[in-house]
CSV table of C-alpha atoms in Angstrom, one decimal:
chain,number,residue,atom,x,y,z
A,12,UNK,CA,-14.3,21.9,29.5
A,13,UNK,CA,-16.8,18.6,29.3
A,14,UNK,CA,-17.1,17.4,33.2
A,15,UNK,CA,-16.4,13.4,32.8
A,16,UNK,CA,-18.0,11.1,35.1
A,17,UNK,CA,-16.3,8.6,36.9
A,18,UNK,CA,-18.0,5.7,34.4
A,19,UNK,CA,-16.8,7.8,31.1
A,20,UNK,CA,-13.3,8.3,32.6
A,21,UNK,CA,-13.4,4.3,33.2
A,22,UNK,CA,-14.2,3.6,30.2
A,23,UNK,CA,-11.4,5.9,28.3
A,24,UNK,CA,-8.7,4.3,30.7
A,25,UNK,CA,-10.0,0.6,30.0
A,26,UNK,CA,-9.9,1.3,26.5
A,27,UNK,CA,-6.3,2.4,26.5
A,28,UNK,CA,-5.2,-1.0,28.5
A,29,UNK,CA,-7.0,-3.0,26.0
A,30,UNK,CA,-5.2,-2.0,23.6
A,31,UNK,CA,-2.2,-2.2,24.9
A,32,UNK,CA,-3.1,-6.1,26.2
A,33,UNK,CA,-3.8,-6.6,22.5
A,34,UNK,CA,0.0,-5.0,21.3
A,35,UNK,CA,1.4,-7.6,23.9
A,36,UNK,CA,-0.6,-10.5,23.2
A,37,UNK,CA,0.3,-10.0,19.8
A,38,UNK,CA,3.8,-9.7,20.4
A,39,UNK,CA,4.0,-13.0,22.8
A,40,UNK,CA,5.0,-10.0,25.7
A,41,UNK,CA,3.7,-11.7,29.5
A,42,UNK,CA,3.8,-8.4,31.2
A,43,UNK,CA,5.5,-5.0,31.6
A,44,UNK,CA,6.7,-2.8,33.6
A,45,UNK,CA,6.2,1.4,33.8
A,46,UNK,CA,7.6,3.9,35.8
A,47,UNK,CA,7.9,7.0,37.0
A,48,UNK,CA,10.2,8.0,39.6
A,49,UNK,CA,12.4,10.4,40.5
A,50,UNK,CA,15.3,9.5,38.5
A,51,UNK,CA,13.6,8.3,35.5
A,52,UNK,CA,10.1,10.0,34.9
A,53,UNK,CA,7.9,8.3,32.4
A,54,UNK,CA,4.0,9.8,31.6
A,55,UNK,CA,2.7,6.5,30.5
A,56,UNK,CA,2.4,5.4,34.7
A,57,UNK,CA,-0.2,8.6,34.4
A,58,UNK,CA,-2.0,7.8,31.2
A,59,UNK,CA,-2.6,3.9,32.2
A,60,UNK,CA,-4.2,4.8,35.7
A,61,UNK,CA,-4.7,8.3,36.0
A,62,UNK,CA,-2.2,8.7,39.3
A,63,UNK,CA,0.1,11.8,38.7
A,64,UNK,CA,3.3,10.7,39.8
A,65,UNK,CA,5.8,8.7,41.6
A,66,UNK,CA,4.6,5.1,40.6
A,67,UNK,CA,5.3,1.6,38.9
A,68,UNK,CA,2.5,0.8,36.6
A,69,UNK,CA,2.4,-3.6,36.6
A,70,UNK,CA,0.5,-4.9,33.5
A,71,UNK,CA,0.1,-8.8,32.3
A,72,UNK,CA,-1.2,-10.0,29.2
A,73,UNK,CA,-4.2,-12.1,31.1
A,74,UNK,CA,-5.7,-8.6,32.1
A,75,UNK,CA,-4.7,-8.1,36.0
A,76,UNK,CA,-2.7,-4.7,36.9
A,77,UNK,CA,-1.8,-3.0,39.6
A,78,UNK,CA,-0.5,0.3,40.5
A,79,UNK,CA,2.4,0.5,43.0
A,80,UNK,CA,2.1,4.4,44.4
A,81,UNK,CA,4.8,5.9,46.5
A,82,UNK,CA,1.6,8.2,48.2
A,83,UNK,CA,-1.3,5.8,48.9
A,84,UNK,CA,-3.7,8.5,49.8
A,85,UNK,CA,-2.9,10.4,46.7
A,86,UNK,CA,-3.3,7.2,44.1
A,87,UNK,CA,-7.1,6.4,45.7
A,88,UNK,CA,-8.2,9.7,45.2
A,89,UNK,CA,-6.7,10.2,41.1
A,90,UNK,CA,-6.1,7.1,40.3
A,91,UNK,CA,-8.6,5.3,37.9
A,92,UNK,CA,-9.7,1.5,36.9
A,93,UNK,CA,-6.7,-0.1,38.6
A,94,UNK,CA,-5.6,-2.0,41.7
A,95,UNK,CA,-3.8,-0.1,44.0
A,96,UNK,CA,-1.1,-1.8,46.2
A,97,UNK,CA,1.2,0.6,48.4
A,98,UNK,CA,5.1,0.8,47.7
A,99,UNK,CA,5.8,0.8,51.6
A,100,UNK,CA,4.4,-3.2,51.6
A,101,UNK,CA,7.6,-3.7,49.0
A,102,UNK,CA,10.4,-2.1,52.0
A,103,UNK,CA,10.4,0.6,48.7
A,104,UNK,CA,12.0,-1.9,46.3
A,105,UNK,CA,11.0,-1.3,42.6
A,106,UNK,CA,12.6,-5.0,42.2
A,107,UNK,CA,10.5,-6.6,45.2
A,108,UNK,CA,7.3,-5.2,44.2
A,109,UNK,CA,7.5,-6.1,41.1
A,110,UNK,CA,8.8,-9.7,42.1
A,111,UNK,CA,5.4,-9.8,44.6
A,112,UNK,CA,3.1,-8.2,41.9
A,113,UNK,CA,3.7,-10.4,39.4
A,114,UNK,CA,3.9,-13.5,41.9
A,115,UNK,CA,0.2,-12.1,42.8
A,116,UNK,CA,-1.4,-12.3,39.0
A,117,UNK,CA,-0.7,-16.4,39.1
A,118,UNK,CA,0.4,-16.2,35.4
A,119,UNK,CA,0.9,-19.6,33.5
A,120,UNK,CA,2.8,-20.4,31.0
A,121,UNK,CA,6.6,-22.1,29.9
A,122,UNK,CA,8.5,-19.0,28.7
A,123,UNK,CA,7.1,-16.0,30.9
A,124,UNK,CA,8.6,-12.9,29.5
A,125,UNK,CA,8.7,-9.1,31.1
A,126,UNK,CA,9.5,-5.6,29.6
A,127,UNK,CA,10.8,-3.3,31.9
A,128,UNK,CA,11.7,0.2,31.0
A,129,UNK,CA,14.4,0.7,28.2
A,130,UNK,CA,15.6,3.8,30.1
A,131,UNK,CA,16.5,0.9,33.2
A,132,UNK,CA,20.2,1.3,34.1
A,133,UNK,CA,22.5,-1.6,33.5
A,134,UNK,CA,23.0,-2.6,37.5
A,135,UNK,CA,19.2,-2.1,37.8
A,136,UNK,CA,18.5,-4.2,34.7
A,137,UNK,CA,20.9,-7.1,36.8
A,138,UNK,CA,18.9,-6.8,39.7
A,139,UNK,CA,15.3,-7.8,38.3
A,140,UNK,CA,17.1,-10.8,36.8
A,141,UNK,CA,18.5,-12.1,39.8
A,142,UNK,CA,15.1,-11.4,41.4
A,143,UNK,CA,12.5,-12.8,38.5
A,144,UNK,CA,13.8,-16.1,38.2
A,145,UNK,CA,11.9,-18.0,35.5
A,146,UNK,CA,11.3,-14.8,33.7
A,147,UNK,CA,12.4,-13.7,30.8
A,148,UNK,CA,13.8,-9.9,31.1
A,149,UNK,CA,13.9,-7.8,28.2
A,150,UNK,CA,15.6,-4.1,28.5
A,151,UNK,CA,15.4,-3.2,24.4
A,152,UNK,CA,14.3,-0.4,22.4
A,153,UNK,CA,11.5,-1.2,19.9
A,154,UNK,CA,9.8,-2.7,22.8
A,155,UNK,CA,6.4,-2.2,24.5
A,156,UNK,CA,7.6,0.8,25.7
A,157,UNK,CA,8.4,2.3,22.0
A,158,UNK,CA,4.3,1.1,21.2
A,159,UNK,CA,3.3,3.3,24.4
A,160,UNK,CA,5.2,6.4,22.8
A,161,UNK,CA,3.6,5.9,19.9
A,162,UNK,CA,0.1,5.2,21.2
A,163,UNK,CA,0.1,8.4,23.1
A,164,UNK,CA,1.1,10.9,20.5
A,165,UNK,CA,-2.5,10.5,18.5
A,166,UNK,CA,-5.6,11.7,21.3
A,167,UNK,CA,-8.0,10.5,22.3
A,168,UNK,CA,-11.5,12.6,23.6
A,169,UNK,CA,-10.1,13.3,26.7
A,170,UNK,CA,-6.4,14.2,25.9
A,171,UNK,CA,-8.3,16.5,23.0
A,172,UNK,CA,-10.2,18.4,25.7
A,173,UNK,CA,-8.1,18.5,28.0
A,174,UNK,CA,-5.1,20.2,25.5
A,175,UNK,CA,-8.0,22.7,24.8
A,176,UNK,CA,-8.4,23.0,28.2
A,177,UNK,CA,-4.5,24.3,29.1
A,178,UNK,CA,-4.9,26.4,25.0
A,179,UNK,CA,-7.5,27.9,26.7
A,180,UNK,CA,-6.0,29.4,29.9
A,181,UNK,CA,-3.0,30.0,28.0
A,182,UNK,CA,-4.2,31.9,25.3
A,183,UNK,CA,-6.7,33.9,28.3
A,184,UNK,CA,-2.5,34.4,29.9
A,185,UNK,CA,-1.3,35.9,26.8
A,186,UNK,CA,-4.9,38.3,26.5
A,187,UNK,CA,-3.4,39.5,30.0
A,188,UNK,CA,-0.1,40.2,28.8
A,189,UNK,CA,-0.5,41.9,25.8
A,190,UNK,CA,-2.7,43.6,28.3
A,191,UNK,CA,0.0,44.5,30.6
A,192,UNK,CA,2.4,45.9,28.1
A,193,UNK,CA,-0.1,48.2,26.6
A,194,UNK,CA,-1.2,49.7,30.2
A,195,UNK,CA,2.9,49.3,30.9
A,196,UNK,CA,2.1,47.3,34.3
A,197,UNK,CA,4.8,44.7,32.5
A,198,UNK,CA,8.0,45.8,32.5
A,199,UNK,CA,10.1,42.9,33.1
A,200,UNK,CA,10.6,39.5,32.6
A,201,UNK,CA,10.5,38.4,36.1
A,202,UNK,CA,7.3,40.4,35.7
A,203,UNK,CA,5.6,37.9,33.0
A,204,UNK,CA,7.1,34.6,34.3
A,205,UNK,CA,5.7,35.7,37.5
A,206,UNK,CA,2.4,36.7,36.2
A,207,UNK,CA,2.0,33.6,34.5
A,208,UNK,CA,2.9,31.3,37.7
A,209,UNK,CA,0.0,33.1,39.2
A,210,UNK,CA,-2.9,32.9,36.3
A,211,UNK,CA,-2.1,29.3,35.4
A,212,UNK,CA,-3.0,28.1,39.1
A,213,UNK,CA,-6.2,30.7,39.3
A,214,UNK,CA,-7.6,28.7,36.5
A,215,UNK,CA,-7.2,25.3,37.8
A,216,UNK,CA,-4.2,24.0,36.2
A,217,UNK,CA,-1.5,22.6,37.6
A,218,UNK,CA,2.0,23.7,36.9
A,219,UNK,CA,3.7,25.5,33.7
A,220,UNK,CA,4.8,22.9,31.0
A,221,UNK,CA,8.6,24.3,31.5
A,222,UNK,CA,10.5,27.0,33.1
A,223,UNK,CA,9.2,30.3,31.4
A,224,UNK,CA,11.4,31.5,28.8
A,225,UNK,CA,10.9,35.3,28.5
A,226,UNK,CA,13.8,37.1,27.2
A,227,UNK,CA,14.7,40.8,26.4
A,228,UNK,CA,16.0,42.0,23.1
A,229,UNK,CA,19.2,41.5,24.5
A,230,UNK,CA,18.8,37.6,25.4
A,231,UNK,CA,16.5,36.8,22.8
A,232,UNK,CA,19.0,35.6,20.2
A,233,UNK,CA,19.1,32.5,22.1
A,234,UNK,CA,17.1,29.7,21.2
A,235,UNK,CA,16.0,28.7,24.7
A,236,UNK,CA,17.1,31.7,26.6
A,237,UNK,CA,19.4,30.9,29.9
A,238,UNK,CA,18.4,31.6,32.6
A,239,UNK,CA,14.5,31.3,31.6
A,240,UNK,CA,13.5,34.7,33.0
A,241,UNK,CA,15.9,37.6,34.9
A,242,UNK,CA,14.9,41.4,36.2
A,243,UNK,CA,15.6,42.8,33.0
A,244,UNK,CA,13.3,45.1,30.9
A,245,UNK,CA,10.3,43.0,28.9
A,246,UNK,CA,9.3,43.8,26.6
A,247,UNK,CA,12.4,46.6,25.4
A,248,UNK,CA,13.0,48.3,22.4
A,249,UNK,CA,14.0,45.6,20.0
A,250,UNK,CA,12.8,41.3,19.7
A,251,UNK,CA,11.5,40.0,23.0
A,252,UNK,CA,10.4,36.6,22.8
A,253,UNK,CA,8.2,34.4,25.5
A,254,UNK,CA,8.0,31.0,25.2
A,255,UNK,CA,5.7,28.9,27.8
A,256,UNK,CA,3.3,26.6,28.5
A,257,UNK,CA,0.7,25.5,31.1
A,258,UNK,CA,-0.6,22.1,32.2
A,259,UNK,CA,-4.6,21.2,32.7
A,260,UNK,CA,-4.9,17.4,34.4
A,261,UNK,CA,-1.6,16.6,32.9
A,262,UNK,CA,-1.8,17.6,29.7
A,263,UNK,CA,0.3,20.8,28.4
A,264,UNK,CA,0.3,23.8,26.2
A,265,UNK,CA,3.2,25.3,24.7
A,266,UNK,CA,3.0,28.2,23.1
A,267,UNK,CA,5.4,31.3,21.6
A,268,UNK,CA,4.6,34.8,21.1
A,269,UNK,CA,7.2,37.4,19.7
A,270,UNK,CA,6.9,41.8,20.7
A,271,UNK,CA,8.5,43.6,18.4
A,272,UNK,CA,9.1,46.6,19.9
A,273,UNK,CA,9.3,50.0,17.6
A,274,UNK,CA,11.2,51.6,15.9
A,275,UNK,CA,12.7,48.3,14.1
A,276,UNK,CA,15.1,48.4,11.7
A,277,UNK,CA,15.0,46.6,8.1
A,278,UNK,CA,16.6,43.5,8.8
A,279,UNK,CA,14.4,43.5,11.9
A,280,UNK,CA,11.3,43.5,10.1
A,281,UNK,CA,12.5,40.8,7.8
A,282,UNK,CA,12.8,38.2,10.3
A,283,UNK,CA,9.7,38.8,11.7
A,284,UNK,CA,7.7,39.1,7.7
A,285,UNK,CA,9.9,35.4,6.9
A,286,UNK,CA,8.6,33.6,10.2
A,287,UNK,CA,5.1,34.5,9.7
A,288,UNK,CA,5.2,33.4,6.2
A,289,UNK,CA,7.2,30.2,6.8
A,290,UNK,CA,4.3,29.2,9.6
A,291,UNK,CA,1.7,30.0,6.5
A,292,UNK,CA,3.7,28.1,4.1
A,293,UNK,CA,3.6,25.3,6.7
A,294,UNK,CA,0.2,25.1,8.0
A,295,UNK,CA,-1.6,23.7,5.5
A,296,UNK,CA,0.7,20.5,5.1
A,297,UNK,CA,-0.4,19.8,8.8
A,298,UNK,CA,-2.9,17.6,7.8
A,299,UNK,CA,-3.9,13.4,8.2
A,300,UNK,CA,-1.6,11.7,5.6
A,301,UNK,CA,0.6,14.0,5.0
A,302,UNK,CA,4.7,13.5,5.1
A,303,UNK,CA,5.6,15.3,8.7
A,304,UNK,CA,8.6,16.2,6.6
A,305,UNK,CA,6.8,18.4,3.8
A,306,UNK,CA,5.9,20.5,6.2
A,307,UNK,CA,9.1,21.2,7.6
A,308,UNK,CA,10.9,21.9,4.0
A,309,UNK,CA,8.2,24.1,3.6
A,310,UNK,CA,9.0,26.3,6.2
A,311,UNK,CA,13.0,25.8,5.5
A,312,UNK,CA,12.2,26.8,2.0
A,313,UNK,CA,10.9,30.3,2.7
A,314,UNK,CA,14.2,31.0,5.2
A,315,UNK,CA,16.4,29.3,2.5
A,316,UNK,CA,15.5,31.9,-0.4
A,317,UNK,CA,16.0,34.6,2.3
A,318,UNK,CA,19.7,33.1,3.0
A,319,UNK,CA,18.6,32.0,6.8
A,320,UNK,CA,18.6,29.2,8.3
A,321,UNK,CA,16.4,28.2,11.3
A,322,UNK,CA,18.7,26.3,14.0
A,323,UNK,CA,15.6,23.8,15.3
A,324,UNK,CA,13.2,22.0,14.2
A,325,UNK,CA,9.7,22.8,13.4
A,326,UNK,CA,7.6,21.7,15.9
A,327,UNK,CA,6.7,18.7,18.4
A,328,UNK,CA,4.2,16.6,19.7
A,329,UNK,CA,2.7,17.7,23.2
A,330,UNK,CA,0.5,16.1,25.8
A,331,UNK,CA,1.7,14.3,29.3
A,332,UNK,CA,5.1,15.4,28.0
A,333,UNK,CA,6.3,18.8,26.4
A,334,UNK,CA,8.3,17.1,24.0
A,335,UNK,CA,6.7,14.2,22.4
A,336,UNK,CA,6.5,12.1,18.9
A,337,UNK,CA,6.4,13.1,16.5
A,338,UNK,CA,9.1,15.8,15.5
A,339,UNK,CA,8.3,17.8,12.7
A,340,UNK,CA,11.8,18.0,11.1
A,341,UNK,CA,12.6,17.6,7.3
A,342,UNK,CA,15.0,14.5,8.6
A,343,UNK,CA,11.7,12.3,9.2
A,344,UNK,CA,11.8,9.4,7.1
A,345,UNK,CA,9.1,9.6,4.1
A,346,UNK,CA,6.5,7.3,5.8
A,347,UNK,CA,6.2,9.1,8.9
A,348,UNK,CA,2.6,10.9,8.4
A,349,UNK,CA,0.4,12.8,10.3
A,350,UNK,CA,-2.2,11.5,11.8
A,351,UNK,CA,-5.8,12.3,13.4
A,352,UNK,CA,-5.7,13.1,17.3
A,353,UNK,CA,-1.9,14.6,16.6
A,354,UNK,CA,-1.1,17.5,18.8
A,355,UNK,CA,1.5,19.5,17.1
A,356,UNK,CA,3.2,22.6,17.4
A,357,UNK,CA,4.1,25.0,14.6
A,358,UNK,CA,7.1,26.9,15.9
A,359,UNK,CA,9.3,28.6,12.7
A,360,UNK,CA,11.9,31.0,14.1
A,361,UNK,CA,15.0,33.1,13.4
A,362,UNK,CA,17.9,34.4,16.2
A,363,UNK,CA,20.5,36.6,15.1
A,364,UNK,CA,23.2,38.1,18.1
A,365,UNK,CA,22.6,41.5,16.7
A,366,UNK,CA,19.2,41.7,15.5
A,367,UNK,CA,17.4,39.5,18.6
A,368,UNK,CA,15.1,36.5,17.9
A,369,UNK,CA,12.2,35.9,16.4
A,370,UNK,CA,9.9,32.9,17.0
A,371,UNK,CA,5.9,32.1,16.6
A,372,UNK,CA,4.6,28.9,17.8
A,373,UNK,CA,1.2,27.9,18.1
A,374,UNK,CA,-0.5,24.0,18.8
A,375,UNK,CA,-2.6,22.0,15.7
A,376,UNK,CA,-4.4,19.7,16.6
A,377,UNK,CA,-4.4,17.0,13.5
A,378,UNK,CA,-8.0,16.6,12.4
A,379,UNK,CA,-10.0,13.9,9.8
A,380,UNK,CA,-10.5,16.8,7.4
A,381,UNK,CA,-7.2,19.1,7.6
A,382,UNK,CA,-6.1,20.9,11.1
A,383,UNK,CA,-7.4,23.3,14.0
A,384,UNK,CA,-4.8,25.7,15.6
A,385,UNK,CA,-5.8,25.8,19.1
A,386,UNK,CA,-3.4,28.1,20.2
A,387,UNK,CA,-3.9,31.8,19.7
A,388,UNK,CA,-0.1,33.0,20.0
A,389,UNK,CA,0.8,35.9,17.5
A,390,UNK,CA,3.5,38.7,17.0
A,391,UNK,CA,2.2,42.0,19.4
A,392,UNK,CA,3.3,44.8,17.8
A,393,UNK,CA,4.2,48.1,20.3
């Protein structure tokens, strides 16, 4: 991956608050609020300043921000573009250092109005209005909030190459499987899950994107097995599915590959021939300007004519969040297009209690001219 300097990284985060200083300028919004704590996580603390976690995130519409970290130490060394005051001058009171932050900015103006988080419980909600007096508090959906969502679910440069980044090691992780079941050094799902722990942090990322999901022919029916991973045999004679994801600076992967174990019966074979032709049906309507929902029919098309039905939708946004806008469901409204700097997953599958599952998911990253898969996830064959 590109090594950013400190100035290009500056530059990337500036360029996000502007414009979300122009959004509330525009839409008469004094400041607002982000956060992410332990009871009510929210990315967009990250993608403002760079710090990973446990944070309020305090913007205004006359420019001045701050970041309110829980670990001090942590925020000056990832934090980026951003004043840094610590939670512990606040007695560890999201309401009081807000209160103090915004006191701090020396804001003027008749009707001052804040967003905080739509997620904010009701008794929470009462307490910043008792404590901001001559504030306006808004708690709403369609707020500043909602334009954060959907500002982070089209890239920019550094999202892009980070993404590539996690594709990378993960498709290097699945070369090391396939690997392992050939030279039968994986036997069991416990096995995988654990190998993958292992690689992911060996390559400099930090985490998986989710617990693994590896299940046996005998769990992999299930959509999202439960539990993720146990002792039992991986791959086994049959539909074993994995299903996981890792996480460069932030930013995951999330990927699905299917082993189809032989011998295989008919029907067998016919779930795995209808999910890689729905994800070829499919592909080529991932592209800028394009219905999201085309691209879903598309794939519920090809399992239609074959009487099946696939029980999720097609695929997801990914980036600071394993789920994120848009959905790629044949339920999106007719104006809901993909765009440019979209990372998407492509994820047709099929589960049947008798004949195991069968699922293929790979990322697509939206592009000016069409799409690039990014992901290298396929059906292995044993």
């Amino acid at each position: 991956m590109k090594t950013y300097t400190k100035d290009e990284l500056k530059k990337i985060y500036t360029a996000r608050k502007e414009k979300l200083l122009a959004y509330m300028t525009e839409h008469g919004i004094t400041a607002a609020v982000f956060e992410d704590c332990e009871e009510r996580r929210n990315p967009a603390v990250r993608y403002f300043t760079g710090h990973p976690t446990d944070a309020l995130f305090i913007i205004a519409s006359n420019g001045k921000c701050a970041l309110v970290p829980w670990d001090e130490n942590l925020a000056k060394e990832r934090s980026v573009d951003v004043q840094i005051l610590p939670y512990n001058k606040y007695e560890r009171r999201n309401t009081r250092a807000v209160k103090e932050v915004l006191k701090s900015f020396k804001i003027k103006g008749n009707r001052l109005k804040v967003e905080i988080p739509p997620t904010t419980p009701y008794p929470l909600f009462l307490q910043y209005v008792d404590a901001l007096d001559g504030w306006d508090v808004l708690c709403r959906e369609h707020s500043t909030h909602d334009f954060v969502v959907d500002m982070r679910s089209t890239k920019d440069e550094y999202e892009i190459e980070c993404t590539r980044e996690a594709c990378r090691v993960g498709d290097w992780i699945i070369s090391e499987i396939e690997r392992g079941i050939r030279e039968n050094w994986l036997q069991k799902e416990s096995d995988v899950a654990l190998l993958i722990e292992s690689e992911l942090r060996k390559c400099g990322c930090e985490r998986t994107g989710f617990d693994t999901l590896a299940a046996g022919p005998g769990r992999s029916f299930a959509i999202h097995a439960f539990p993720g991973y146990t002792n039992a045999p991986w791959p086994a004679q049959g539909l074993s599915i994995l299903d996981f994801g890792v996480v460069y600076e932030g930013y995951t992967s999330d990927t699905t590959l299917t082993v189809a174990k032989g011998p295989l019966n008919a029907k067998q074979e016919e779930l795995l021939a209808l999910v890689e032709k729905a994800a070829e049906q499919a592909l080529p309507l991932y592209k800028a300007g394009s219905p999201i929902k085309k691209a879903a029919e598309a794939a519920d098309l090809v399992f239609s004519k074959a009487k099946r039905v696939m029980p999720h939708t097609l695929g997801h946004g990914i980036g600071l969040e394993i789920h994120e806008f848009p959905r790629v469901s044949p339920k999106q409204a007719d104006d809901v297009l993909f765009k440019a700097g979209m990372i998407v997953t492509l994820e047709p599958g099929l589960y049947d209690p008798e004949l195991g599952g069968v699922r293929l998911e790979n990322d697509v990253l939206i592009t000016e001219t069409g799409n690039e898969v990014i992901t290298h996830s396929k059906i292995i064959r044993i």
